[in-house]
Amino acid sequence: MDISQIINELGEDREQYYNAVAPPIMQTSNFTFKKVADLSKAFEDEMGGYIYSRGLNPTVDILRKKLAALDGAEDCLVFNNGAAAIFAGIFANVKSGDHIVSVTAPYTWVQRMFDVILPRFGVTCTYINGTTIANWEKATQHNTTFYYLESPNSWDFAIQPIREVAALAKSKGITTLIDNSYCTPLYQKPLEMGIDITMQTATKYIGGHSDTLGGVLCGTHAMMKKIFDSEYLNIGSGVQPFNAWLLIRGLRTLPARIERITRSTEKVVKFMQQHPKVDTVLFPFAETFPQYELARQQMKAACGLFTFTLKAGKRESIVQFCESLQHIMMAVSWGGHESLVIPKCAGIRPGDFDPANKTHQYIRMYVGLEEAQYLIGDLEQALSRI
Ligand SMILES: *Cc1c(COP(=O)(O)O)cnc(C)c1O
């Protein structure tokens, strides 16, 4: 289906709500029945109709249909945030005694799940450098049932050979889940490459305005139903109707925003690459990126996030640079209208900061919707202060 049709029409039935162009926010907790028999039937399959908004809700369903179609998936579940989506996607697919292979340095709260929560239930995890298929093969044990991918990673943009990892998993009956937040389905379609479940945080590009959280899982209807019937209903972390409405609104402009961000990021990255005070620039579509070829094979484009280090690698220089920015804000997250930076050292105690460790020096930038020249001007004046 055409992307414009998905975004503007799919899942919307305007005659049902006075031909309103914007969909209604169905802010209701429950749905009424006239016949006991109908209620009994509804109880048999909560994913088959509307009973209670911890399960399905009409506003949320409009969003589900659009997101599933964008990903080329049979079905989709939308959660209150990305972390909840990942938690449910993994928890529904592992049991005591199972082993997970994961890329190193996945999203913070995923790492916490693997390190702290799952071990309490007898599920273990091995982290690997996921850039080669050989590393996946080597780490796979007799009890490995789950592969966790994040491609590209949201800090160093490390990429996994998605098709090969998916094929290896299929040959061993292992379930795969990928965090596709960096690309969104516009720039990468992992289900077409054989991955079982795609995840993205809707808080970032889909919401697009830094005013709501959301998380998405896409896959087969059978997989979504499995997650819905247990974790989704039990944890109660489904997206609320108002937030779903904001996410539908965000989706309307997703392609336009991504297109602009892609163009601006290119300019900002070029500026940083040639600046004498900048050391390395990590960006998947930069020719200097170590996995440039693979990035071009798997991704349609790259945008928004890039990471750099300064030639003056001291903590004080990083602090000076970040605090000198006048327009670009310092904050976690990304995907909104506003450009952001975040220094890795903010999460490292000053005594533990190792100036010889390049990753400690990382500064990540997100390019928002401002004019590229406005951002470059701000970066230039902040660089001049160090
Ligand atoms: C933000 C983020 C998440 C978590 O999403 P929330 O909506 O914040 O819970 C997961 N993965 C990546 C790569 C992210 O940037």
Coordinates of C-alpha atoms and ligand atoms in Angstrom, one line a residue:
M1 CA 0.0 0.0 0.0
D2 CA 1.2 3.5 -0.7
I3 CA 2.7 5.2 2.3
S4 CA 0.5 8.3 1.9
Q5 CA -2.6 6.0 1.9
I6 CA -1.4 4.3 5.1
I7 CA -0.8 7.5 6.8
N8 CA -3.9 9.4 5.7
E9 CA -6.5 6.8 5.2
L10 CA -5.8 3.3 6.5
G11 CA -7.8 2.3 9.6
E12 CA -9.9 5.5 9.5
D13 CA -13.6 5.2 8.9
R14 CA -14.7 8.9 8.9
E15 CA -18.4 8.2 8.3
Q16 CA -18.5 6.6 11.8
Y17 CA -17.6 9.9 13.4
Y18 CA -19.5 12.7 11.6
N19 CA -16.9 12.8 8.7
A20 CA -14.4 14.4 11.0
V21 CA -11.0 14.6 9.3
A22 CA -9.1 14.0 12.5
P23 CA -10.0 10.8 14.3
P24 CA -11.9 10.9 17.7
I25 CA -10.1 10.2 21.0
M26 CA -12.2 7.3 22.3
Q27 CA -11.5 8.2 25.9
T28 CA -13.4 5.3 27.5
S29 CA -12.3 2.6 29.9
N30 CA -15.1 0.1 28.9
F31 CA -17.6 -0.9 26.2
T32 CA -21.2 -1.9 26.8
F33 CA -23.1 -5.1 25.7
K34 CA -26.8 -5.8 25.3
K35 CA -26.7 -9.6 25.3
V36 CA -25.0 -11.9 27.8
A37 CA -24.1 -14.2 24.9
D38 CA -22.2 -11.4 23.1
L39 CA -20.3 -10.6 26.3
S40 CA -19.4 -14.3 26.8
K41 CA -18.2 -14.4 23.2
A42 CA -16.0 -11.3 23.7
F43 CA -14.4 -12.9 26.8
E44 CA -13.3 -15.8 24.7
D45 CA -11.0 -13.6 22.6
E46 CA -10.2 -10.2 24.0
M47 CA -8.2 -9.4 20.9
G48 CA -11.3 -9.9 18.8
G49 CA -13.3 -6.8 19.9
Y50 CA -13.8 -4.0 22.4
I51 CA -14.4 -4.9 26.1
Y52 CA -12.1 -2.8 28.2
S53 CA -9.4 -0.3 27.2
R54 CA -6.5 -2.2 28.9
G55 CA -7.1 -4.4 25.9
L56 CA -8.2 -2.9 22.6
N57 CA -9.5 0.6 22.0
P58 CA -10.7 2.2 18.7
T59 CA -8.3 5.1 18.7
V60 CA -5.4 2.8 19.4
D61 CA -6.6 0.4 16.7
I62 CA -6.3 3.2 14.0
L63 CA -2.7 3.6 15.0
R64 CA -2.1 -0.2 15.1
K65 CA -3.3 -0.6 11.6
K66 CA -1.1 2.2 10.2
L67 CA 2.1 1.0 12.1
A68 CA 1.6 -2.6 11.0
A69 CA 1.3 -1.5 7.4
L70 CA 4.3 0.7 7.5
D71 CA 6.4 -2.2 8.8
G72 CA 4.9 -4.7 6.3
A73 CA 3.6 -6.7 9.3
E74 CA 0.4 -8.7 9.8
D75 CA -0.2 -7.0 13.2
C76 CA 1.1 -4.6 15.7
L77 CA 0.8 -3.7 19.4
V78 CA 1.3 -0.2 20.8
F79 CA 2.6 0.3 24.3
N80 CA 2.8 3.2 26.7
N81 CA 6.5 3.5 25.9
G82 CA 9.3 1.7 24.1
A83 CA 10.8 0.0 27.2
A84 CA 7.4 -1.6 27.9
A85 CA 7.2 -2.9 24.3
I86 CA 10.6 -4.4 24.6
F87 CA 9.9 -5.9 28.0
A88 CA 6.7 -7.6 26.7
G89 CA 8.3 -8.8 23.5
I90 CA 11.1 -10.5 25.3
F91 CA 9.2 -11.7 28.4
A92 CA 6.6 -13.4 26.3
N93 CA 9.3 -15.4 24.4
V94 CA 11.6 -16.8 27.2
K95 CA 11.2 -19.2 30.1
S96 CA 13.4 -20.4 32.9
G97 CA 16.5 -22.0 31.7
D98 CA 16.6 -20.1 28.4
H99 CA 19.6 -18.2 27.1
I100 CA 19.6 -14.9 25.1
V101 CA 22.3 -13.6 22.8
S102 CA 22.3 -9.8 22.6
V103 CA 24.3 -7.1 21.0
T104 CA 26.6 -5.3 23.5
A105 CA 25.3 -2.0 24.9
P106 CA 21.7 -2.3 23.9
Y107 CA 19.3 0.4 25.1
T108 CA 19.9 1.1 28.8
W109 CA 16.7 -0.4 30.1
V110 CA 17.1 -3.5 28.0
Q111 CA 20.5 -4.1 29.4
R112 CA 19.0 -3.7 32.9
M113 CA 16.4 -6.3 32.0
F114 CA 19.1 -8.8 30.9
D115 CA 21.4 -8.0 33.9
V116 CA 19.0 -7.6 36.8
I117 CA 15.4 -8.8 36.1
L118 CA 15.7 -11.9 33.8
P119 CA 18.4 -13.6 35.9
R120 CA 15.9 -13.8 38.8
F121 CA 13.8 -16.0 36.6
G122 CA 16.7 -18.2 35.4
V123 CA 17.2 -16.6 32.0
T124 CA 20.8 -15.8 31.1
C125 CA 22.3 -13.5 28.5
T126 CA 25.5 -13.3 26.6
Y127 CA 26.5 -10.0 25.0
I128 CA 28.4 -10.0 21.8
N129 CA 29.9 -7.8 19.2
G130 CA 27.1 -8.4 16.7
T131 CA 28.8 -7.1 13.6
T132 CA 29.8 -10.5 12.3
I133 CA 27.7 -13.6 11.9
A134 CA 30.5 -15.7 13.3
N135 CA 30.1 -14.0 16.7
W136 CA 26.4 -15.0 16.7
E137 CA 27.2 -18.6 15.9
K138 CA 29.9 -18.8 18.5
A139 CA 27.7 -17.4 21.3
T140 CA 24.7 -19.6 20.5
Q141 CA 24.2 -22.4 23.1
H142 CA 22.0 -25.5 23.1
N143 CA 19.5 -23.5 25.3
T144 CA 19.6 -20.2 23.3
T145 CA 16.0 -19.3 22.3
F146 CA 16.2 -15.5 21.7
Y147 CA 18.4 -13.1 19.7
Y148 CA 18.3 -9.4 20.6
L149 CA 19.4 -7.0 17.9
E150 CA 19.6 -3.2 17.7
S151 CA 20.7 -2.0 14.3
P152 CA 22.0 0.6 14.2
N153 CA 22.9 1.1 17.9
S154 CA 21.8 4.5 19.0
W155 CA 25.2 5.6 20.3
D156 CA 27.9 4.1 18.1
F157 CA 25.6 2.9 15.3
A158 CA 27.1 -0.6 15.2
I159 CA 25.1 -2.7 12.7
Q160 CA 24.3 -6.3 12.5
P161 CA 24.1 -8.3 9.2
I162 CA 20.3 -8.6 9.7
R163 CA 19.6 -11.2 7.0
E164 CA 22.3 -13.5 8.1
V165 CA 21.4 -13.3 11.8
A166 CA 17.7 -13.9 11.0
A167 CA 18.6 -16.9 8.8
L168 CA 20.8 -18.4 11.5
A169 CA 18.0 -17.9 14.1
K170 CA 15.5 -19.6 11.8
S171 CA 17.7 -22.6 11.2
K172 CA 17.8 -23.1 15.0
G173 CA 14.3 -22.2 16.0
I174 CA 15.4 -19.0 17.8
T175 CA 13.1 -16.0 18.1
T176 CA 14.5 -12.6 16.9
L177 CA 13.6 -9.1 18.0
I178 CA 15.2 -5.9 16.6
D179 CA 15.2 -2.4 18.0
N180 CA 14.6 -0.5 14.8
S181 CA 14.1 2.9 16.4
Y182 CA 17.0 4.6 14.6
C183 CA 15.7 3.9 11.1
T184 CA 11.9 3.6 11.6
P185 CA 10.2 1.5 9.0
L186 CA 10.8 4.3 6.5
Y187 CA 14.5 3.5 6.3
Q188 CA 14.7 -0.1 7.2
K189 CA 12.2 -3.0 7.1
P190 CA 13.7 -5.9 9.2
L191 CA 10.6 -8.1 8.8
E192 CA 11.4 -8.4 5.1
M193 CA 14.9 -9.5 6.1
G194 CA 13.5 -12.4 8.2
I195 CA 13.3 -10.9 11.7
D196 CA 10.4 -12.1 13.8
I197 CA 9.5 -9.0 15.8
T198 CA 10.4 -5.3 15.2
M199 CA 10.3 -2.8 18.0
Q200 CA 10.5 1.0 17.8
T201 CA 10.1 3.7 20.4
A202 CA 7.2 5.9 19.1
T203 CA 8.4 8.5 21.6
K204 CA 11.1 9.5 19.1
Y205 CA 10.3 9.9 15.4
I206 CA 6.7 8.8 15.4
G207 CA 5.5 11.2 18.1
G208 CA 8.0 13.7 16.7
H209 CA 7.2 16.6 19.1
S210 CA 8.7 15.6 22.4
D211 CA 5.2 15.5 24.0
T212 CA 4.3 11.9 24.4
L213 CA 5.7 8.4 24.9
G214 CA 4.9 5.2 23.0
G215 CA 6.4 1.9 22.0
V216 CA 5.6 -0.4 19.1
L217 CA 5.9 -4.1 18.4
C218 CA 5.2 -5.6 14.9
G219 CA 5.1 -9.2 13.7
T220 CA 2.7 -11.9 12.8
H221 CA -0.8 -11.9 14.1
A222 CA 0.0 -15.1 16.1
M223 CA 3.0 -13.5 17.7
M224 CA 1.1 -10.3 18.6
K225 CA -1.8 -12.4 20.0
K226 CA 0.6 -14.4 22.1
I227 CA 2.0 -11.1 23.6
F228 CA -1.4 -9.5 23.9
D229 CA -3.0 -12.4 25.8
S230 CA -0.3 -12.5 28.4
E231 CA 2.1 -9.5 28.9
Y232 CA 0.1 -6.8 27.2
L233 CA -3.1 -7.4 29.2
N234 CA -1.3 -8.4 32.4
I235 CA 1.3 -5.6 32.7
G236 CA -1.3 -3.2 31.5
S237 CA 1.2 -1.1 29.6
G238 CA -0.9 -0.4 26.5
V239 CA -0.9 3.1 25.1
Q240 CA -3.7 5.4 26.3
P241 CA -6.2 6.7 23.7
F242 CA -5.0 10.3 24.0
N243 CA -1.4 9.3 23.5
A244 CA -2.4 7.1 20.6
W245 CA -4.1 10.1 19.0
L246 CA -1.0 12.2 19.4
L247 CA 1.0 9.4 17.7
I248 CA -1.5 9.3 14.8
R249 CA -1.0 13.1 14.5
G250 CA 2.8 12.6 14.5
L251 CA 2.5 10.0 11.8
R252 CA 0.8 12.4 9.4
T253 CA 4.1 14.3 9.1
L254 CA 6.6 11.5 9.6
P255 CA 7.9 11.3 6.0
A256 CA 8.1 15.1 5.7
R257 CA 10.0 15.4 9.0
I258 CA 12.4 12.5 8.2
E259 CA 13.1 13.9 4.8
R260 CA 14.1 17.3 6.2
I261 CA 16.1 15.8 9.0
T262 CA 18.0 13.6 6.5
R263 CA 19.0 16.7 4.5
S264 CA 20.0 18.7 7.5
T265 CA 21.9 15.9 9.1
E266 CA 24.0 15.5 6.0
K267 CA 25.0 19.2 6.2
V268 CA 25.7 19.2 9.9
V269 CA 27.8 16.0 9.7
K270 CA 29.8 17.5 6.8
F271 CA 30.5 20.5 8.9
M272 CA 31.6 18.5 11.9
Q273 CA 33.8 16.2 9.8
Q274 CA 35.9 19.1 8.4
H275 CA 36.2 21.0 11.7
P276 CA 39.8 21.1 13.1
K277 CA 38.6 20.6 16.7
V278 CA 36.5 17.6 16.0
D279 CA 38.2 14.2 16.1
T280 CA 35.9 11.4 14.9
V281 CA 32.4 11.5 13.6
L282 CA 30.3 8.4 13.7
F283 CA 27.4 8.3 11.2
P284 CA 26.3 5.2 9.3
F285 CA 26.1 6.9 6.0
A286 CA 29.5 8.6 6.2
E287 CA 32.0 6.9 3.9
T288 CA 34.4 6.8 6.8
F289 CA 32.0 4.7 8.9
P290 CA 33.5 1.2 9.4
Q291 CA 30.3 -0.6 8.3
Y292 CA 29.4 1.9 5.6
E293 CA 28.8 -0.8 2.9
L294 CA 26.5 -2.9 5.1
A295 CA 24.6 0.2 6.2
R296 CA 24.0 1.0 2.5
Q297 CA 22.8 -2.5 1.8
Q298 CA 20.3 -2.7 4.7
M299 CA 19.2 0.9 5.2
K300 CA 17.5 3.3 2.7
A301 CA 19.1 6.3 4.4
A302 CA 20.4 7.5 7.8
C303 CA 19.5 10.6 9.7
G304 CA 19.1 12.5 12.9
L305 CA 21.6 10.9 15.2
F306 CA 25.4 11.0 14.9
T307 CA 28.1 10.8 17.5
F308 CA 31.4 12.7 17.6
T309 CA 34.5 13.2 19.8
L310 CA 36.6 16.3 20.3
K311 CA 40.4 16.4 19.7
A312 CA 40.5 17.9 23.2
G313 CA 39.2 14.7 24.9
K314 CA 39.3 15.9 28.4
R315 CA 36.1 15.8 30.4
E316 CA 36.3 19.6 31.0
S317 CA 36.4 20.3 27.3
I318 CA 33.3 18.1 26.7
V319 CA 31.5 19.9 29.5
Q320 CA 32.6 23.3 28.2
F321 CA 31.4 22.5 24.7
C322 CA 28.0 21.2 25.8
E323 CA 27.4 24.1 28.2
S324 CA 28.4 26.7 25.5
L325 CA 25.6 25.7 23.1
Q326 CA 23.0 28.4 23.0
H327 CA 20.2 26.9 20.8
I328 CA 20.9 23.2 20.8
M329 CA 19.6 21.8 24.0
M330 CA 21.1 19.2 26.3
A331 CA 18.6 16.4 27.0
V332 CA 18.0 12.7 26.7
S333 CA 15.8 11.3 23.9
W334 CA 15.6 12.5 20.3
G335 CA 13.1 12.5 17.4
G336 CA 11.4 15.8 18.3
H337 CA 11.4 19.2 16.6
E338 CA 14.4 20.4 18.7
S339 CA 18.0 19.5 18.2
L340 CA 19.8 18.0 21.2
V341 CA 23.2 16.9 22.4
I342 CA 24.0 14.5 25.2
P343 CA 27.6 13.7 26.4
K344 CA 28.3 10.1 27.4
C345 CA 30.3 11.4 30.4
A346 CA 27.1 12.6 32.0
G347 CA 26.4 9.0 32.9
I348 CA 30.0 8.3 34.1
R349 CA 31.2 9.4 37.6
P350 CA 34.0 12.0 37.1
G351 CA 36.4 9.7 38.9
D352 CA 35.6 6.8 36.5
F353 CA 36.1 9.0 33.4
D354 CA 38.9 7.5 31.3
P355 CA 40.2 10.1 28.8
A356 CA 41.9 7.2 26.9
N357 CA 38.6 5.5 26.4
K358 CA 37.0 6.9 23.2
T359 CA 33.5 5.8 24.2
H360 CA 33.7 7.9 27.3
Q361 CA 34.3 11.0 25.1
Y362 CA 31.2 10.4 22.9
I363 CA 28.9 13.3 22.4
R364 CA 25.7 12.4 20.6
M365 CA 23.8 14.9 18.6
Y366 CA 20.3 14.7 17.3
V367 CA 19.4 17.0 14.4
G368 CA 15.9 18.3 14.7
L369 CA 13.8 20.5 12.4
E370 CA 15.7 23.8 12.6
E371 CA 17.6 25.3 9.7
A372 CA 20.9 23.4 9.2
Q373 CA 22.8 26.7 9.1
Y374 CA 21.3 27.8 12.4
L375 CA 22.6 24.6 14.0
I376 CA 26.0 24.8 12.4
G377 CA 26.4 28.4 13.7
D378 CA 25.7 27.2 17.2
L379 CA 28.1 24.3 17.0
E380 CA 30.8 26.6 15.5
Q381 CA 30.6 29.1 18.4
A382 CA 30.6 26.3 21.0
L383 CA 33.6 24.7 19.4
S384 CA 35.4 28.1 19.4
R385 CA 35.2 28.1 23.2
I386 CA 37.3 25.0 23.7
Ligands
LIG1 C1 14.3 5.8 23.7 C2 14.7 4.4 23.2 C3 14.0 3.3 23.7 C4 13.0 3.3 24.8 O1 11.9 3.9 24.4 P1 10.9 4.7 25.5 O2 9.8 5.1 24.7 O3 11.8 5.8 26.0 O4 10.6 3.8 26.6 C5 14.5 2.1 23.1 N1 15.4 2.0 22.2 C6 16.1 3.1 21.8 C7 17.1 3.0 20.8 C8 15.7 4.3 22.3 O5 16.4 5.4 21.9

